C-alpha atoms as a PDB file:
ATOM      1  CA  UNK A   1     252.646  60.418  81.518  1.00  0.00           C
ATOM      2  CA  UNK A   2     253.492  58.657  84.019  1.00  0.00           C
ATOM      3  CA  UNK A   3     250.835  58.336  86.890  1.00  0.00           C
ATOM      4  CA  UNK A   4     252.882  56.998  89.642  1.00  0.00           C
ATOM      5  CA  UNK A   5     256.271  55.961  90.409  1.00  0.00           C
ATOM      6  CA  UNK A   6     258.813  54.667  93.346  1.00  0.00           C
ATOM      7  CA  UNK A   7     260.153  57.397  94.838  1.00  0.00           C
ATOM      8  CA  UNK A   8     263.296  57.326  97.174  1.00  0.00           C
ATOM      9  CA  UNK A   9     265.054  58.779  99.716  1.00  0.00           C
ATOM     10  CA  UNK A  10     267.537  60.813  97.440  1.00  0.00           C
ATOM     11  CA  UNK A  11     265.154  62.175  95.931  1.00  0.00           C
ATOM     12  CA  UNK A  12     262.644  63.429  99.026  1.00  0.00           C
ATOM     13  CA  UNK A  13     265.698  64.109 100.880  1.00  0.00           C
ATOM     14  CA  UNK A  14     266.210  67.234  97.311  1.00  0.00           C
ATOM     15  CA  UNK A  15     261.786  68.127  98.357  1.00  0.00           C
ATOM     16  CA  UNK A  16     263.183  69.263 101.598  1.00  0.00           C
ATOM     17  CA  UNK A  17     266.915  70.180 101.069  1.00  0.00           C
ATOM     18  CA  UNK A  18     268.410  72.100  97.752  1.00  0.00           C
ATOM     19  CA  UNK A  19     271.012  70.027  96.089  1.00  0.00           C
ATOM     20  CA  UNK A  20     272.202  70.010  92.709  1.00  0.00           C
ATOM     21  CA  UNK A  21     269.412  67.702  90.612  1.00  0.00           C
ATOM     22  CA  UNK A  22     266.523  69.482  93.322  1.00  0.00           C
ATOM     23  CA  UNK A  23     264.790  70.977  90.321  1.00  0.00           C
ATOM     24  CA  UNK A  24     264.230  67.764  88.049  1.00  0.00           C
ATOM     25  CA  UNK A  25     262.800  66.471  92.133  1.00  0.00           C
ATOM     26  CA  UNK A  26     260.471  68.968  92.424  1.00  0.00           C
ATOM     27  CA  UNK A  27     259.240  67.733  89.454  1.00  0.00           C
ATOM     28  CA  UNK A  28     258.574  64.713  90.389  1.00  0.00           C
ATOM     29  CA  UNK A  29     257.083  65.784  93.089  1.00  0.00           C
ATOM     30  CA  UNK A  30     254.432  68.302  90.954  1.00  0.00           C
ATOM     31  CA  UNK A  31     254.583  66.292  87.936  1.00  0.00           C
ATOM     32  CA  UNK A  32     253.213  62.402  88.798  1.00  0.00           C
ATOM     33  CA  UNK A  33     249.810  61.824  90.384  1.00  0.00           C
ATOM     34  CA  UNK A  34     251.047  58.629  92.838  1.00  0.00           C
ATOM     35  CA  UNK A  35     254.215  58.503  94.448  1.00  0.00           C
ATOM     36  CA  UNK A  36     254.886  55.410  96.394  1.00  0.00           C
ATOM     37  CA  UNK A  37     257.728  54.656  98.811  1.00  0.00           C
ATOM     38  CA  UNK A  38     258.312  51.970 101.499  1.00  0.00           C
ATOM     39  CA  UNK A  39     257.836  53.125 104.752  1.00  0.00           C
ATOM     40  CA  UNK A  40     261.594  52.982 105.818  1.00  0.00           C
ATOM     41  CA  UNK A  41     262.126  55.982 103.717  1.00  0.00           C
ATOM     42  CA  UNK A  42     260.675  58.538 106.920  1.00  0.00           C
ATOM     43  CA  UNK A  43     263.307  56.767 108.735  1.00  0.00           C
ATOM     44  CA  UNK A  44     266.868  57.652 105.810  1.00  0.00           C
ATOM     45  CA  UNK A  45     265.420  61.147 104.932  1.00  0.00           C
ATOM     46  CA  UNK A  46     264.852  61.674 108.776  1.00  0.00           C
ATOM     47  CA  UNK A  47     268.385  60.401 109.241  1.00  0.00           C
ATOM     48  CA  UNK A  48     269.774  63.095 106.251  1.00  0.00           C
ATOM     49  CA  UNK A  49     268.559  65.577 108.107  1.00  0.00           C
ATOM     50  CA  UNK A  50     269.518  64.769 111.441  1.00  0.00           C
ATOM     51  CA  UNK A  51     273.623  64.792 109.307  1.00  0.00           C
ATOM     52  CA  UNK A  52     273.151  67.900 108.145  1.00  0.00           C
ATOM     53  CA  UNK A  53     272.200  69.441 111.446  1.00  0.00           C
ATOM     54  CA  UNK A  54     275.285  67.690 113.138  1.00  0.00           C
ATOM     55  CA  UNK A  55     277.219  68.954 110.349  1.00  0.00           C
ATOM     56  CA  UNK A  56     275.631  72.103 111.246  1.00  0.00           C
ATOM     57  CA  UNK A  57     274.966  72.837 107.179  1.00  0.00           C
ATOM     58  CA  UNK A  58     271.440  73.630 109.029  1.00  0.00           C
ATOM     59  CA  UNK A  59     270.450  75.227 112.248  1.00  0.00           C
ATOM     60  CA  UNK A  60     268.309  72.291 114.218  1.00  0.00           C
ATOM     61  CA  UNK A  61     264.831  74.782 114.071  1.00  0.00           C
ATOM     62  CA  UNK A  62     265.670  73.849 110.108  1.00  0.00           C
ATOM     63  CA  UNK A  63     266.369  70.343 110.557  1.00  0.00           C
ATOM     64  CA  UNK A  64     262.839  70.320 112.650  1.00  0.00           C
ATOM     65  CA  UNK A  65     261.099  72.238 110.365  1.00  0.00           C
ATOM     66  CA  UNK A  66     261.789  69.813 107.539  1.00  0.00           C
ATOM     67  CA  UNK A  67     260.789  67.115 109.600  1.00  0.00           C
ATOM     68  CA  UNK A  68     257.726  68.378 109.712  1.00  0.00           C
ATOM     69  CA  UNK A  69     256.748  68.916 105.725  1.00  0.00           C
ATOM     70  CA  UNK A  70     258.652  64.828 105.391  1.00  0.00           C
ATOM     71  CA  UNK A  71     255.641  63.792 107.745  1.00  0.00           C
ATOM     72  CA  UNK A  72     252.910  66.018 105.065  1.00  0.00           C
ATOM     73  CA  UNK A  73     254.691  64.799 102.105  1.00  0.00           C
ATOM     74  CA  UNK A  74     251.892  63.268  99.700  1.00  0.00           C
ATOM     75  CA  UNK A  75     253.415  59.405  99.409  1.00  0.00           C
ATOM     76  CA  UNK A  76     251.659  56.281  99.765  1.00  0.00           C
ATOM     77  CA  UNK A  77     253.380  54.084 101.161  1.00  0.00           C
ATOM     78  CA  UNK A  78     254.169  50.039 102.243  1.00  0.00           C
ATOM     79  CA  UNK A  79     254.929  47.825 104.787  1.00  0.00           C
ATOM     80  CA  UNK A  80     258.774  46.659 104.540  1.00  0.00           C
ATOM     81  CA  UNK A  81     258.070  43.059 105.841  1.00  0.00           C
ATOM     82  CA  UNK A  82     256.395  41.604 102.427  1.00  0.00           C
ATOM     83  CA  UNK A  83     258.497  42.997 100.208  1.00  0.00           C
ATOM     84  CA  UNK A  84     261.633  41.600 102.549  1.00  0.00           C
ATOM     85  CA  UNK A  85     262.299  38.448 100.385  1.00  0.00           C
ATOM     86  CA  UNK A  86     262.114  40.076  97.444  1.00  0.00           C
ATOM     87  CA  UNK A  87     264.866  43.022  98.595  1.00  0.00           C
ATOM     88  CA  UNK A  88     266.964  40.041 100.122  1.00  0.00           C
ATOM     89  CA  UNK A  89     267.326  38.592  96.537  1.00  0.00           C
ATOM     90  CA  UNK A  90     267.945  42.221  94.997  1.00  0.00           C
ATOM     91  CA  UNK A  91     270.416  42.692  97.470  1.00  0.00           C
ATOM     92  CA  UNK A  92     272.660  39.717  97.530  1.00  0.00           C
ATOM     93  CA  UNK A  93     272.606  39.197  93.935  1.00  0.00           C
ATOM     94  CA  UNK A  94     273.262  43.008  92.663  1.00  0.00           C
ATOM     95  CA  UNK A  95     275.621  43.876  95.655  1.00  0.00           C
ATOM     96  CA  UNK A  96     273.138  46.525  97.018  1.00  0.00           C
ATOM     97  CA  UNK A  97     271.872  47.475 100.463  1.00  0.00           C
ATOM     98  CA  UNK A  98     269.128  46.222 101.803  1.00  0.00           C
ATOM     99  CA  UNK A  99     267.606  50.112 102.254  1.00  0.00           C
ATOM    100  CA  UNK A 100     268.039  49.874  98.227  1.00  0.00           C
ATOM    101  CA  UNK A 101     266.574  46.759  97.842  1.00  0.00           C
ATOM    102  CA  UNK A 102     263.650  47.827  99.156  1.00  0.00           C
ATOM    103  CA  UNK A 103     263.276  50.666  96.862  1.00  0.00           C
ATOM    104  CA  UNK A 104     263.571  48.897  94.077  1.00  0.00           C
ATOM    105  CA  UNK A 105     261.308  45.500  94.806  1.00  0.00           C
ATOM    106  CA  UNK A 106     258.694  48.093  95.939  1.00  0.00           C
ATOM    107  CA  UNK A 107     258.998  48.741  91.827  1.00  0.00           C
ATOM    108  CA  UNK A 108     259.281  45.838  90.778  1.00  0.00           C
ATOM    109  CA  UNK A 109     256.148  45.011  92.995  1.00  0.00           C
ATOM    110  CA  UNK A 110     254.122  48.286  91.928  1.00  0.00           C
ATOM    111  CA  UNK A 111     255.116  47.577  88.228  1.00  0.00           C
ATOM    112  CA  UNK A 112     255.631  51.683  88.496  1.00  0.00           C
ATOM    113  CA  UNK A 113     259.566  53.055  87.818  1.00  0.00           C
ATOM    114  CA  UNK A 114     261.894  53.897  90.205  1.00  0.00           C
ATOM    115  CA  UNK A 115     262.938  57.145  90.626  1.00  0.00           C
ATOM    116  CA  UNK A 116     266.637  57.791  92.038  1.00  0.00           C
ATOM    117  CA  UNK A 117     269.340  60.436  92.414  1.00  0.00           C
ATOM    118  CA  UNK A 118     271.301  58.073  93.660  1.00  0.00           C
ATOM    119  CA  UNK A 119     274.343  57.382  91.544  1.00  0.00           C
ATOM    120  CA  UNK A 120     275.773  54.079  92.618  1.00  0.00           C
ATOM    121  CA  UNK A 121     272.418  52.607  92.768  1.00  0.00           C
ATOM    122  CA  UNK A 122     270.985  53.869  89.410  1.00  0.00           C
ATOM    123  CA  UNK A 123     274.491  52.537  87.963  1.00  0.00           C
ATOM    124  CA  UNK A 124     274.311  49.010  89.868  1.00  0.00           C
ATOM    125  CA  UNK A 125     270.977  48.850  87.260  1.00  0.00           C
ATOM    126  CA  UNK A 126     272.173  50.403  84.524  1.00  0.00           C
ATOM    127  CA  UNK A 127     274.346  47.447  82.862  1.00  0.00           C
ATOM    128  CA  UNK A 128     271.818  44.473  83.020  1.00  0.00           C
ATOM    129  CA  UNK A 129     269.537  43.618  80.698  1.00  0.00           C
ATOM    130  CA  UNK A 130     267.317  44.206  80.660  1.00  0.00           C
ATOM    131  CA  UNK A 131     267.339  46.998  83.064  1.00  0.00           C
ATOM    132  CA  UNK A 132     264.716  46.886  86.295  1.00  0.00           C
ATOM    133  CA  UNK A 133     262.816  50.539  85.778  1.00  0.00           C
ATOM    134  CA  UNK A 134     265.029  52.552  87.666  1.00  0.00           C
ATOM    135  CA  UNK A 135     265.091  56.107  86.665  1.00  0.00           C
ATOM    136  CA  UNK A 136     267.988  58.492  87.440  1.00  0.00           C
ATOM    137  CA  UNK A 137     266.569  61.721  88.936  1.00  0.00           C
ATOM    138  CA  UNK A 138     267.356  63.911  85.463  1.00  0.00           C
ATOM    139  CA  UNK A 139     266.094  61.436  82.950  1.00  0.00           C
ATOM    140  CA  UNK A 140     262.777  62.131  84.522  1.00  0.00           C
ATOM    141  CA  UNK A 141     261.510  64.510  82.668  1.00  0.00           C
ATOM    142  CA  UNK A 142     261.914  63.253  78.751  1.00  0.00           C
ATOM    143  CA  UNK A 143     259.832  60.750  80.997  1.00  0.00           C
ATOM    144  CA  UNK A 144     256.846  62.948  80.937  1.00  0.00           C
ATOM    145  CA  UNK A 145     257.223  64.446  77.680  1.00  0.00           C
END
């Protein structure tokens, strides 16, 4: 059984807003002892909430409620500063954003798989040998069996 994983904002946002892969995201939330993330996760998920409010996909009240829930998520977060050098290398080598690279860098530093619902991020690393531990959200349940 997996005891700890790094989760990115694409997964955490689904704990607050339903999407196609929300059932798998909820399995991560309930099935892992320790959820790790860079502190960036709060700003990224809050931005997703803000966008949904701006597009009128959710009400302002629902956005504020989700923002309050975000603050209560059981995440162990890590400062970005020490992750920057490794993230820079990953971003420049693989053509990913620094935001995504911070999650991958934390995953590597903590030797914990990164669970993502970001198809592009997953695809980038699925092509490398050996691939970093970047796991597509719907593959997570298989890891726990």
